[in-house]
Amino acid sequence: MAVVSMIVNGREVSAEVEGRTLLVEVLREGLGLTGTHVGCDTSQCGACIVHVDGAPVKACAMFALEAEGHTVTTIEGIAGADGALSPVQAAFKEHHGLQCGFCTPGMVMAAEALLKENPKPTEHEVREYLEGNICRCTGYHNIVKAILAASGQAVSAPV
Amino acid sequence: MYDFEFVRPTSLEAAIAALAEEDAQALGGGQTLIPSLKARLAMPSVLVSLAGIAEMTGVCRDDEGRVCIGGATTHAVVAREAAAHFPALAALAGQIGDPAVRTRGTIGGSLANNDPSACYPPAALGTGAEIITNRRSIGADDFFQGMFATALDEGEIITEVRFPVAEKAAYVKFAQPASRFALVGVFAARMPDGVRVAVTGASEDGVFRWTEAEEALSREWSPEALTGLAPGSDGMIGDLHASPEYRAHLVGVVTRRAVEAAG
């Protein structure tokens, strides 16, 4: 066993882990942050995306010990301290960017990373950025619409 | 996944020492290795992360004008930092996998793994890059030795890759839509000392130079110079995504598109 220390959602945390423990395992099982989902566990679906030092990472494809000394943000760290939804989260709600909700944490984390890098993406850029996020309910249209709306661009009203 | 000891050295010297342990394995970004470990396809006793070695990361230019990239540099960093030096190479890095994979995956890991559908091997072969290890320098023409096989020995790691800059170059990938790997990808380059065309995704022998296209493009650098040209389908990969004949056809089409994109 070894100890990993990192900053998660602004809080310094330490946890005892094995070499093989994945970042997503320590987040969910060690720290109880179950908002980060495990979908495929083969680094394809993107449900487990978190930010490490501000960049998107599939938490099922990174060892916990690789996060030593780094800053991790999960979906629980996106809303304001008072619970106010971020513009991306609010837009997902407004534009029905989810159905079953399983992929949503990863979608929101990917969208947050995109808008930080590219504040006014085109629809094509949004779709391209979501290549690593799989949703089996929505057909993606309302997810893309929500992200464009969150970027302050005009989209058609929700139906 | 079987358990292992995880170490994260901060110097190349310490990493080499750690890799001398029996059944030690180097870890780049883990975007291929971690899924392989989950599938119990490997059972290392020690995993040596190369991510903490500052001397193995970053992008710069050397005295000969080559773009030098540290072996542990991620695709995201290459996409950003090589753009001013070698746009075609930066664009290639920016098309690998998806954004989250590019945050973690490294150039050294990609080249050392030599997946037959990976994007970096055709960039290295298509420019005649020099691959620097902790022991020696290996030319790209000698480095790739078939599917998942390279000239690297046990305990040898890629510390840096030096790319000569092309006069004109482009990488075009015909992506397999589920995996984002190349069904066929072509790096076509007019280098100061001749034309090079490197193909990934297509051959059972892994990345290869399509010499027939290189000869045609040496006579005339234009998509038209390749009219009617395609490699034979013998030795091409056939799987549920595409037959050998389809891949061979795509090599011709994608090479023309690459030359057109290079201008």
Coordinates of N, CA, C and O in Angstrom, one line a residue, chain B residues 25-196:
Chain B
Q25 N 8.1 -2.3 -15.9 CA 7.5 -1.8 -17.2 C 7.4 -0.3 -17.1 O 7.0 0.3 -16.1
A26 N 7.8 0.4 -18.2 CA 7.7 1.8 -18.2 C 6.2 2.2 -18.5 O 5.5 1.5 -19.2
L27 N 5.8 3.3 -17.9 CA 4.4 3.8 -18.0 C 4.5 5.2 -18.6 O 5.1 6.1 -17.9
G28 N 4.0 5.4 -19.8 CA 3.9 6.8 -20.3 C 2.6 7.5 -19.8 O 2.5 7.7 -18.6
G29 N 1.7 7.6 -20.7 CA 0.4 8.2 -20.3 C -0.6 7.1 -19.9 O -1.7 7.4 -19.4
G30 N -0.3 5.9 -20.2 CA -1.1 4.8 -19.8 C -2.4 4.6 -20.6 O -3.2 3.7 -20.3
Q31 N -2.6 5.3 -21.7 CA -3.8 5.2 -22.5 C -4.0 3.9 -23.2 O -5.1 3.5 -23.6
T32 N -2.9 3.2 -23.4 CA -3.0 1.8 -24.0 C -2.7 0.9 -22.9 O -3.3 -0.2 -22.7
L33 N -1.6 1.2 -22.1 CA -1.2 0.2 -21.1 C -2.2 -0.1 -20.0 O -2.4 -1.2 -19.6
I34 N -2.9 1.0 -19.5 CA -3.9 0.7 -18.4 C -5.0 -0.2 -18.9 O -5.3 -1.2 -18.2
P35 N -5.6 0.0 -20.1 CA -6.6 -1.0 -20.5 C -6.0 -2.4 -20.7 O -6.6 -3.4 -20.4
S36 N -4.7 -2.5 -21.1 CA -4.1 -3.8 -21.3 C -3.9 -4.5 -20.0 O -4.1 -5.7 -19.8
L37 N -3.5 -3.7 -18.9 CA -3.3 -4.2 -17.6 C -4.7 -4.7 -17.0 O -4.8 -5.7 -16.4
K38 N -5.7 -3.9 -17.3 CA -7.1 -4.3 -16.8 C -7.5 -5.7 -17.4 O -8.1 -6.5 -16.8
A39 N -7.1 -5.9 -18.7 CA -7.4 -7.1 -19.4 C -6.4 -8.2 -19.0 O -6.5 -9.3 -19.5
R40 N -5.5 -7.9 -18.1 CA -4.5 -8.9 -17.6 C -3.6 -9.4 -18.7 O -3.2 -10.6 -18.8
L41 N -3.4 -8.5 -19.7 CA -2.5 -8.9 -20.8 C -1.0 -8.7 -20.4 O -0.1 -9.1 -21.2
A42 N -0.8 -8.1 -19.3 CA 0.6 -7.9 -18.8 C 0.6 -8.0 -17.3 O -0.4 -7.7 -16.7
M43 N 1.7 -8.4 -16.8 CA 1.8 -8.6 -15.3 C 3.1 -8.0 -14.8 O 4.0 -8.8 -14.4
P44 N 3.3 -6.7 -14.9 CA 4.6 -6.1 -14.4 C 4.7 -6.2 -12.9 O 3.7 -6.2 -12.2
S45 N 5.9 -6.3 -12.4 CA 6.1 -6.3 -10.9 C 6.2 -4.8 -10.4 O 5.8 -4.5 -9.4
V46 N 6.8 -4.0 -11.3 CA 7.0 -2.6 -11.0 C 6.5 -1.8 -12.2 O 6.9 -2.1 -13.3
L47 N 5.8 -0.7 -12.0 CA 5.4 0.2 -13.0 C 6.2 1.5 -12.8 O 6.0 2.1 -11.7
V48 N 6.9 1.9 -13.8 CA 7.8 3.1 -13.6 C 7.2 4.2 -14.4 O 7.3 4.3 -15.7
S49 N 6.5 5.1 -13.7 CA 5.9 6.3 -14.4 C 7.0 7.2 -14.9 O 7.9 7.6 -14.1
L50 N 6.9 7.7 -16.2 CA 7.9 8.6 -16.7 C 7.4 10.0 -16.7 O 8.0 10.9 -17.2
A51 N 6.2 10.2 -16.1 CA 5.5 11.5 -16.1 C 6.2 12.6 -15.3 O 6.0 13.8 -15.5
G52 N 7.0 12.2 -14.3 CA 7.6 13.2 -13.4 C 9.0 13.6 -13.8 O 9.7 14.3 -13.0
I53 N 9.4 13.2 -15.0 CA 10.8 13.5 -15.4 C 10.8 14.7 -16.2 O 10.5 14.7 -17.4
A54 N 11.2 15.8 -15.6 CA 11.1 17.1 -16.3 C 12.0 17.2 -17.6 O 11.5 17.7 -18.6
E55 N 13.1 16.5 -17.6 CA 14.0 16.5 -18.7 C 13.4 15.8 -19.9 O 14.0 15.9 -21.0
M56 N 12.3 15.0 -19.7 CA 11.7 14.3 -20.8 C 10.5 14.9 -21.4 O 9.7 14.3 -22.1
T57 N 10.2 16.2 -21.0 CA 9.0 16.8 -21.5 C 9.3 18.1 -22.2 O 10.3 18.8 -21.9
G58 N 8.5 18.5 -23.1 CA 8.6 19.8 -23.8 C 8.9 19.7 -25.2 O 9.3 18.7 -25.8
V59 N 8.7 20.9 -25.9 CA 8.9 21.0 -27.4 C 9.9 22.1 -27.6 O 9.8 23.2 -27.0
C60 N 11.0 21.8 -28.4 CA 11.9 22.9 -28.8 C 12.5 22.7 -30.1 O 12.2 21.7 -30.8
R61 N 13.3 23.6 -30.6 CA 14.0 23.5 -31.9 C 15.5 23.3 -31.6 O 16.1 24.0 -30.8
D62 N 16.2 22.4 -32.4 CA 17.6 22.3 -32.2 C 18.4 23.1 -33.2 O 17.8 23.8 -34.0
D63 N 19.7 23.0 -33.2 CA 20.6 23.8 -34.1 C 20.3 23.5 -35.5 O 20.6 24.4 -36.4
E64 N 19.9 22.3 -35.8 CA 19.6 22.0 -37.2 C 18.2 22.3 -37.7 O 17.7 21.9 -38.7
G65 N 17.4 23.0 -36.8 CA 16.1 23.4 -37.1 C 15.0 22.3 -36.9 O 13.9 22.5 -37.2
R66 N 15.5 21.2 -36.3 CA 14.5 20.1 -36.1 C 13.6 20.4 -34.9 O 14.1 21.1 -33.9
V67 N 12.4 19.9 -34.9 CA 11.5 20.0 -33.7 C 11.8 18.9 -32.8 O 11.7 17.7 -33.2
C68 N 12.2 19.2 -31.6 CA 12.6 18.1 -30.7 C 11.5 18.0 -29.6 O 11.2 19.0 -28.9
I69 N 11.0 16.8 -29.4 CA 9.9 16.6 -28.4 C 10.4 15.6 -27.4 O 10.7 14.5 -27.8
G70 N 10.3 15.9 -26.2 CA 10.6 15.0 -25.1 C 9.7 13.8 -25.1 O 8.5 13.9 -25.4
G71 N 10.2 12.6 -24.8 CA 9.5 11.4 -24.9 C 8.2 11.3 -24.0 O 7.3 10.6 -24.4
A72 N 8.2 12.1 -22.9 CA 7.0 12.0 -22.1 C 6.1 13.2 -22.3 O 5.2 13.5 -21.5
T73 N 6.3 13.9 -23.4 CA 5.4 15.0 -23.8 C 4.0 14.5 -24.2 O 3.9 13.6 -25.1
T74 N 3.0 15.1 -23.7 CA 1.6 14.6 -24.1 C 1.2 15.2 -25.4 O 1.7 16.2 -25.9
H75 N 0.2 14.5 -26.0 CA -0.3 14.9 -27.3 C -0.9 16.3 -27.2 O -0.8 17.1 -28.2
A76 N -1.5 16.6 -26.1 CA -2.1 18.0 -26.0 C -1.1 19.0 -26.0 O -1.2 20.1 -26.6
V77 N 0.1 18.8 -25.4 CA 1.2 19.8 -25.4 C 1.8 19.9 -26.8 O 2.1 21.0 -27.3
V78 N 1.9 18.8 -27.5 CA 2.5 18.8 -28.9 C 1.5 19.6 -29.8 O 2.0 20.5 -30.5
A79 N 0.2 19.3 -29.6 CA -0.8 20.0 -30.4 C -0.7 21.5 -30.2 O -0.8 22.3 -31.2
R80 N -0.4 21.9 -29.0 CA -0.3 23.4 -28.7 C 1.0 24.0 -29.1 O 1.1 25.0 -29.7
E81 N 2.1 23.3 -28.6 CA 3.4 23.9 -28.7 C 4.2 23.7 -29.9 O 5.2 24.4 -30.2
A82 N 3.8 22.7 -30.7 CA 4.5 22.4 -32.0 C 3.9 23.2 -33.1 O 4.4 23.2 -34.2
A83 N 2.7 23.8 -32.9 CA 1.9 24.5 -33.9 C 2.7 25.5 -34.7 O 2.7 25.6 -35.9
A84 N 3.5 26.3 -34.0 CA 4.3 27.4 -34.6 C 5.5 26.8 -35.4 O 5.9 27.4 -36.3
H85 N 6.0 25.6 -35.0 CA 7.2 25.1 -35.6 C 6.9 24.1 -36.8 O 7.6 24.1 -37.8
F86 N 5.9 23.3 -36.6 CA 5.6 22.3 -37.6 C 4.1 22.0 -37.6 O 3.6 21.1 -36.9
P87 N 3.3 22.8 -38.3 CA 1.8 22.7 -38.2 C 1.2 21.3 -38.4 O 0.3 20.9 -37.8
A88 N 1.8 20.6 -39.4 CA 1.2 19.3 -39.8 C 1.4 18.3 -38.6 O 0.5 17.5 -38.4
L89 N 2.5 18.4 -37.9 CA 2.8 17.5 -36.8 C 1.9 17.9 -35.6 O 1.3 17.0 -35.0
A90 N 1.7 19.2 -35.4 CA 0.8 19.6 -34.3 C -0.6 19.2 -34.6 O -1.4 18.7 -33.7
A91 N -1.1 19.3 -35.9 CA -2.4 18.9 -36.2 C -2.6 17.4 -36.0 O -3.7 17.0 -35.6
L92 N -1.6 16.6 -36.4 CA -1.7 15.2 -36.2 C -1.9 14.9 -34.7 O -2.8 14.1 -34.3
A93 N -1.1 15.5 -33.8 CA -1.2 15.3 -32.4 C -2.6 15.6 -31.9 O -3.2 15.0 -31.0
G94 N -3.2 16.7 -32.5 CA -4.5 17.2 -32.0 C -5.6 16.3 -32.5 O -6.8 16.6 -32.2
Q95 N -5.3 15.3 -33.3 CA -6.4 14.4 -33.8 C -6.3 13.0 -33.2 O -7.1 12.1 -33.5
I96 N -5.4 12.8 -32.3 CA -5.2 11.5 -31.7 C -6.4 11.3 -30.6 O -6.6 12.1 -29.8
G97 N -7.0 10.2 -30.7 CA -8.0 9.8 -29.7 C -9.1 10.9 -29.5 O -9.7 11.3 -30.4
D98 N -9.2 11.3 -28.3 CA -10.1 12.4 -27.9 C -9.4 13.3 -26.9 O -8.3 13.0 -26.5
P99 N -10.0 14.5 -26.6 CA -9.3 15.4 -25.7 C -8.7 14.8 -24.4 O -7.6 15.2 -24.0
A100 N -9.5 13.9 -23.8 CA -9.0 13.4 -22.5 C -7.9 12.5 -22.7 O -6.9 12.4 -21.9
V101 N -7.9 11.7 -23.8 CA -6.8 10.8 -24.1 C -5.5 11.7 -24.4 O -4.4 11.4 -24.0
R102 N -5.7 12.8 -25.1 CA -4.6 13.7 -25.4 C -4.0 14.4 -24.2 O -2.8 14.7 -24.2
T103 N -4.7 14.5 -23.1 CA -4.2 15.1 -21.9 C -3.1 14.1 -21.3 O -2.2 14.6 -20.7
R104 N -3.3 12.8 -21.5 CA -2.5 11.9 -20.8 C -1.5 11.2 -21.8 O -0.3 10.9 -21.4
G105 N -1.9 10.8 -22.9 CA -1.1 10.0 -23.9 C 0.2 10.8 -24.3 O 0.2 12.0 -24.4
T106 N 1.3 10.0 -24.4 CA 2.6 10.6 -24.7 C 3.1 10.1 -26.1 O 2.8 9.0 -26.5
I107 N 4.0 10.9 -26.6 CA 4.6 10.6 -27.9 C 5.5 9.3 -27.8 O 5.5 8.4 -28.6
G108 N 6.3 9.3 -26.7 CA 7.2 8.1 -26.5 C 6.4 6.8 -26.3 O 6.7 5.8 -26.8
G109 N 5.2 6.9 -25.6 CA 4.4 5.8 -25.4 C 3.8 5.3 -26.7 O 3.8 4.1 -27.0
S110 N 3.4 6.2 -27.5 CA 2.8 5.8 -28.8 C 3.8 5.2 -29.7 O 3.5 4.1 -30.3
L111 N 5.0 5.7 -29.8 CA 6.0 5.2 -30.7 C 6.5 3.8 -30.2 O 6.7 2.9 -30.9
A112 N 6.7 3.7 -28.8 CA 7.2 2.5 -28.3 C 6.2 1.3 -28.4 O 6.6 0.2 -28.6
N113 N 4.9 1.7 -28.4 CA 3.9 0.6 -28.5 C 3.7 0.2 -30.0 O 3.4 -0.9 -30.3
N114 N 3.9 1.2 -30.9 CA 3.8 0.9 -32.3 C 2.5 0.2 -32.7 O 2.6 -0.8 -33.5
D115 N 1.4 0.7 -32.2 CA 0.1 0.1 -32.7 C 0.0 0.3 -34.2 O 0.4 1.3 -34.7
P116 N -0.4 -0.8 -34.9 CA -0.5 -0.6 -36.4 C -1.4 0.4 -36.9 O -1.4 0.7 -38.1
S117 N -2.3 1.0 -36.0 CA -3.2 2.0 -36.4 C -2.9 3.4 -35.7 O -3.8 4.3 -35.8
A118 N -1.8 3.5 -35.0 CA -1.5 4.7 -34.3 C -1.1 5.9 -35.3 O -0.7 5.6 -36.4
C119 N -1.2 7.1 -34.8 CA -0.9 8.3 -35.6 C 0.5 8.7 -35.6 O 1.0 9.2 -36.6
Y120 N 1.2 8.6 -34.5 CA 2.6 9.1 -34.4 C 3.6 8.3 -35.3 O 4.5 8.9 -35.9
P121 N 3.5 7.0 -35.4 CA 4.4 6.2 -36.3 C 4.5 6.8 -37.7 O 5.7 7.0 -38.2
P122 N 3.4 7.1 -38.4 CA 3.6 7.7 -39.7 C 4.3 9.1 -39.7 O 4.9 9.5 -40.7
A123 N 4.1 9.8 -38.6 CA 4.8 11.1 -38.6 C 6.3 10.9 -38.5 O 7.1 11.6 -39.1
A124 N 6.7 10.0 -37.7 CA 8.1 9.7 -37.5 C 8.7 9.2 -38.8 O 9.8 9.6 -39.3
L125 N 8.0 8.2 -39.4 CA 8.5 7.5 -40.6 C 8.4 8.5 -41.8 O 9.3 8.5 -42.6
G126 N 7.4 9.3 -41.8 CA 7.1 10.2 -42.9 C 8.0 11.4 -42.9 O 8.0 12.2 -43.9
T127 N 8.8 11.7 -41.8 CA 9.7 12.8 -41.8 C 11.1 12.3 -41.7 O 12.1 13.1 -41.8
G128 N 11.3 11.0 -41.5 CA 12.6 10.5 -41.2 C 13.2 11.0 -39.9 O 14.3 11.4 -39.8
A129 N 12.3 10.9 -38.9 CA 12.7 11.4 -37.5 C 13.8 10.6 -36.9 O 14.0 9.4 -37.3
E130 N 14.4 11.2 -35.9 CA 15.5 10.4 -35.2 C 14.9 10.2 -33.8 O 14.4 11.1 -33.1
I131 N 14.9 8.9 -33.4 CA 14.4 8.5 -32.1 C 15.5 8.3 -31.1 O 16.4 7.5 -31.4
I132 N 15.5 9.1 -30.1 CA 16.6 9.1 -29.1 C 16.2 8.3 -27.9 O 15.1 8.5 -27.4
T133 N 17.0 7.4 -27.5 CA 16.7 6.6 -26.3 C 17.8 6.9 -25.2 O 18.7 7.6 -25.5
N134 N 17.7 6.2 -24.1 CA 18.7 6.3 -23.1 C 20.0 5.7 -23.5 O 21.0 5.9 -22.8
R135 N 20.0 4.9 -24.6 CA 21.2 4.3 -25.0 C 21.8 4.7 -26.4 O 23.0 4.6 -26.6
R136 N 20.9 5.2 -27.3 CA 21.4 5.4 -28.6 C 20.4 6.3 -29.4 O 19.3 6.6 -28.9
S137 N 20.7 6.5 -30.7 CA 19.8 7.2 -31.6 C 19.4 6.2 -32.7 O 20.3 5.5 -33.2
I138 N 18.1 6.2 -33.0 CA 17.6 5.2 -34.0 C 16.9 6.0 -35.0 O 16.0 6.7 -34.7
G139 N 17.2 5.8 -36.3 CA 16.5 6.4 -37.4 C 15.1 5.8 -37.5 O 15.0 4.6 -37.3
A140 N 14.1 6.6 -37.9 CA 12.8 6.0 -38.0 C 12.7 4.8 -39.0 O 11.9 3.9 -38.8
D141 N 13.5 4.8 -40.1 CA 13.5 3.7 -41.0 C 13.9 2.4 -40.4 O 13.6 1.3 -40.9
D142 N 14.7 2.5 -39.3 CA 15.1 1.2 -38.6 C 14.3 0.9 -37.4 O 14.4 -0.1 -36.8
F143 N 13.5 1.9 -36.9 CA 12.9 1.8 -35.6 C 11.7 0.9 -35.6 O 11.5 0.0 -34.8
F144 N 10.8 1.0 -36.7 CA 9.6 0.3 -36.7 C 9.8 -1.1 -37.4 O 10.3 -1.2 -38.5
Q145 N 9.5 -2.2 -36.6 CA 9.8 -3.5 -37.1 C 8.6 -4.4 -37.1 O 8.7 -5.6 -36.8
G146 N 7.4 -3.9 -37.5 CA 6.2 -4.7 -37.6 C 5.3 -4.4 -36.5 O 5.6 -3.7 -35.5
M147 N 4.1 -4.9 -36.6 CA 3.0 -4.6 -35.7 C 3.5 -4.8 -34.2 O 3.9 -5.8 -33.8
F148 N 3.3 -3.7 -33.4 CA 3.7 -3.7 -32.0 C 5.2 -4.1 -31.8 O 5.5 -4.4 -30.7
A149 N 6.0 -4.0 -32.8 CA 7.4 -4.3 -32.7 C 8.3 -3.2 -33.0 O 8.0 -2.5 -34.0
T150 N 9.3 -2.9 -32.2 CA 10.2 -1.8 -32.5 C 11.7 -2.3 -32.2 O 11.9 -3.4 -31.7
A151 N 12.6 -1.4 -32.5 CA 14.0 -1.7 -32.3 C 14.4 -1.6 -30.8 O 15.5 -1.9 -30.4
L152 N 13.5 -1.1 -30.0 CA 13.8 -0.9 -28.6 C 14.1 -2.3 -27.9 O 13.4 -3.3 -28.1
D153 N 15.1 -2.2 -27.0 CA 15.5 -3.4 -26.2 C 14.8 -3.3 -24.8 O 14.3 -2.3 -24.5
E154 N 15.0 -4.3 -24.1 CA 14.5 -4.3 -22.7 C 15.1 -3.2 -21.9 O 16.3 -2.9 -22.0
G155 N 14.3 -2.4 -21.2 CA 14.9 -1.4 -20.3 C 15.3 -0.1 -21.1 O 15.8 0.8 -20.6
E156 N 15.0 -0.1 -22.4 CA 15.3 1.1 -23.2 C 14.1 1.9 -23.4 O 13.0 1.4 -23.8
I157 N 14.2 3.2 -23.2 CA 13.0 4.1 -23.3 C 13.3 5.3 -24.2 O 14.5 5.7 -24.4
I158 N 12.3 5.8 -24.8 CA 12.4 6.9 -25.8 C 12.5 8.2 -24.9 O 11.5 8.5 -24.2
T159 N 13.6 8.9 -25.0 CA 13.7 10.1 -24.2 C 13.4 11.3 -25.0 O 13.0 12.4 -24.5
E160 N 13.5 11.2 -26.4 CA 13.3 12.4 -27.2 C 13.1 12.0 -28.7 O 13.6 10.9 -29.1
V161 N 12.3 12.7 -29.4 CA 12.1 12.5 -30.8 C 12.4 13.8 -31.6 O 11.9 14.8 -31.2
R162 N 13.3 13.7 -32.6 CA 13.7 14.9 -33.4 C 13.1 14.8 -34.8 O 13.5 13.9 -35.6
F163 N 12.2 15.7 -35.1 CA 11.6 15.7 -36.4 C 12.2 16.8 -37.3 O 12.1 18.0 -37.0
P164 N 12.8 16.4 -38.5 CA 13.1 17.4 -39.5 C 11.8 18.0 -40.0 O 10.8 17.3 -40.1
V165 N 11.8 19.3 -40.2 CA 10.6 20.0 -40.6 C 10.4 19.9 -42.1 O 11.4 20.2 -42.9
A166 N 9.2 19.6 -42.5 CA 8.9 19.4 -44.0 C 8.7 20.8 -44.6 O 8.3 21.7 -44.0
E167 N 9.0 20.8 -46.0 CA 8.6 22.0 -46.7 C 7.1 22.1 -46.9 O 6.5 23.1 -46.7
K168 N 6.5 20.9 -47.2 CA 5.1 20.8 -47.2 C 4.7 19.4 -46.6 O 5.4 18.5 -46.9
A169 N 3.7 19.4 -45.8 CA 3.3 18.1 -45.3 C 1.9 18.2 -44.7 O 1.4 19.3 -44.4
A170 N 1.2 17.0 -44.7 CA -0.1 16.9 -44.1 C -0.3 15.5 -43.7 O 0.2 14.6 -44.3
Y171 N -1.1 15.3 -42.6 CA -1.5 14.0 -42.2 C -3.0 14.0 -42.3 O -3.7 14.8 -41.8
V172 N -3.5 13.0 -43.1 CA -5.0 12.8 -43.2 C -5.3 11.4 -42.6 O -4.7 10.4 -43.0
K173 N -6.3 11.4 -41.8 CA -6.7 10.2 -41.1 C -8.1 9.9 -41.5 O -9.0 10.7 -41.4
F174 N -8.4 8.7 -42.0 CA -9.7 8.2 -42.2 C -10.0 7.4 -41.0 O -9.6 6.2 -40.8
A175 N -10.8 8.0 -40.0 CA -10.9 7.4 -38.7 C -12.0 6.3 -38.7 O -13.0 6.4 -39.3
Q176 N -11.7 5.3 -37.9 CA -12.7 4.3 -37.6 C -13.5 4.9 -36.6 O -13.1 5.4 -35.5
P177 N -14.9 5.1 -36.9 CA -15.6 6.1 -36.0 C -15.8 5.7 -34.6 O -16.0 6.5 -33.7
A178 N -15.7 4.4 -34.2 CA -15.9 4.0 -32.8 C -14.6 4.2 -32.0 O -14.6 4.8 -31.0
S179 N -13.5 3.8 -32.6 CA -12.3 3.8 -31.8 C -11.5 5.1 -32.0 O -10.6 5.5 -31.2
R180 N -11.7 5.8 -33.1 CA -11.0 7.0 -33.5 C -9.5 6.7 -33.9 O -8.8 7.6 -34.3
F181 N -9.2 5.4 -33.9 CA -7.9 5.0 -34.5 C -8.1 5.2 -36.1 O -9.2 5.2 -36.6
A182 N -6.9 5.2 -36.7 CA -6.9 5.3 -38.2 C -7.3 4.0 -38.8 O -6.7 3.0 -38.6
L183 N -8.4 4.0 -39.6 CA -8.7 2.9 -40.5 C -7.6 2.9 -41.6 O -7.0 1.8 -41.9
V184 N -7.3 4.1 -42.0 CA -6.1 4.3 -42.8 C -5.7 5.8 -42.5 O -6.5 6.7 -42.5
G185 N -4.4 6.0 -42.3 CA -3.9 7.4 -42.1 C -2.6 7.5 -42.9 O -1.8 6.6 -43.0
V186 N -2.4 8.7 -43.5 CA -1.2 8.9 -44.4 C -0.6 10.2 -44.0 O -1.2 11.3 -43.9
F187 N 0.7 10.1 -43.8 CA 1.5 11.3 -43.6 C 2.3 11.5 -44.9 O 3.2 10.7 -45.2
A188 N 2.0 12.5 -45.6 CA 2.8 12.8 -46.9 C 3.6 14.1 -46.7 O 3.1 15.1 -46.2
A189 N 4.9 14.0 -47.0 CA 5.8 15.1 -46.7 C 6.8 15.4 -47.9 O 7.3 14.4 -48.4
R190 N 6.9 16.6 -48.3 CA 8.0 17.0 -49.1 C 9.1 17.5 -48.2 O 9.0 18.6 -47.7
M191 N 10.1 16.7 -48.0 CA 11.2 17.0 -47.2 C 12.3 17.7 -48.0 O 12.3 17.5 -49.2
P192 N 13.2 18.4 -47.4 CA 14.3 19.0 -48.2 C 15.1 18.0 -49.0 O 15.6 18.3 -50.1
D193 N 15.2 16.8 -48.5 CA 16.0 15.7 -49.3 C 15.1 14.7 -50.0 O 15.6 13.6 -50.3
G194 N 13.8 15.0 -50.2 CA 13.0 14.1 -51.0 C 11.6 13.9 -50.4 O 11.3 14.3 -49.3
V195 N 10.8 13.2 -51.1 CA 9.4 13.0 -50.7 C 9.3 11.7 -49.9 O 9.9 10.7 -50.2
R196 N 8.5 11.8 -48.8 CA 8.2 10.6 -48.0 C 6.7 10.5 -47.8 O 6.0 11.4 -47.5

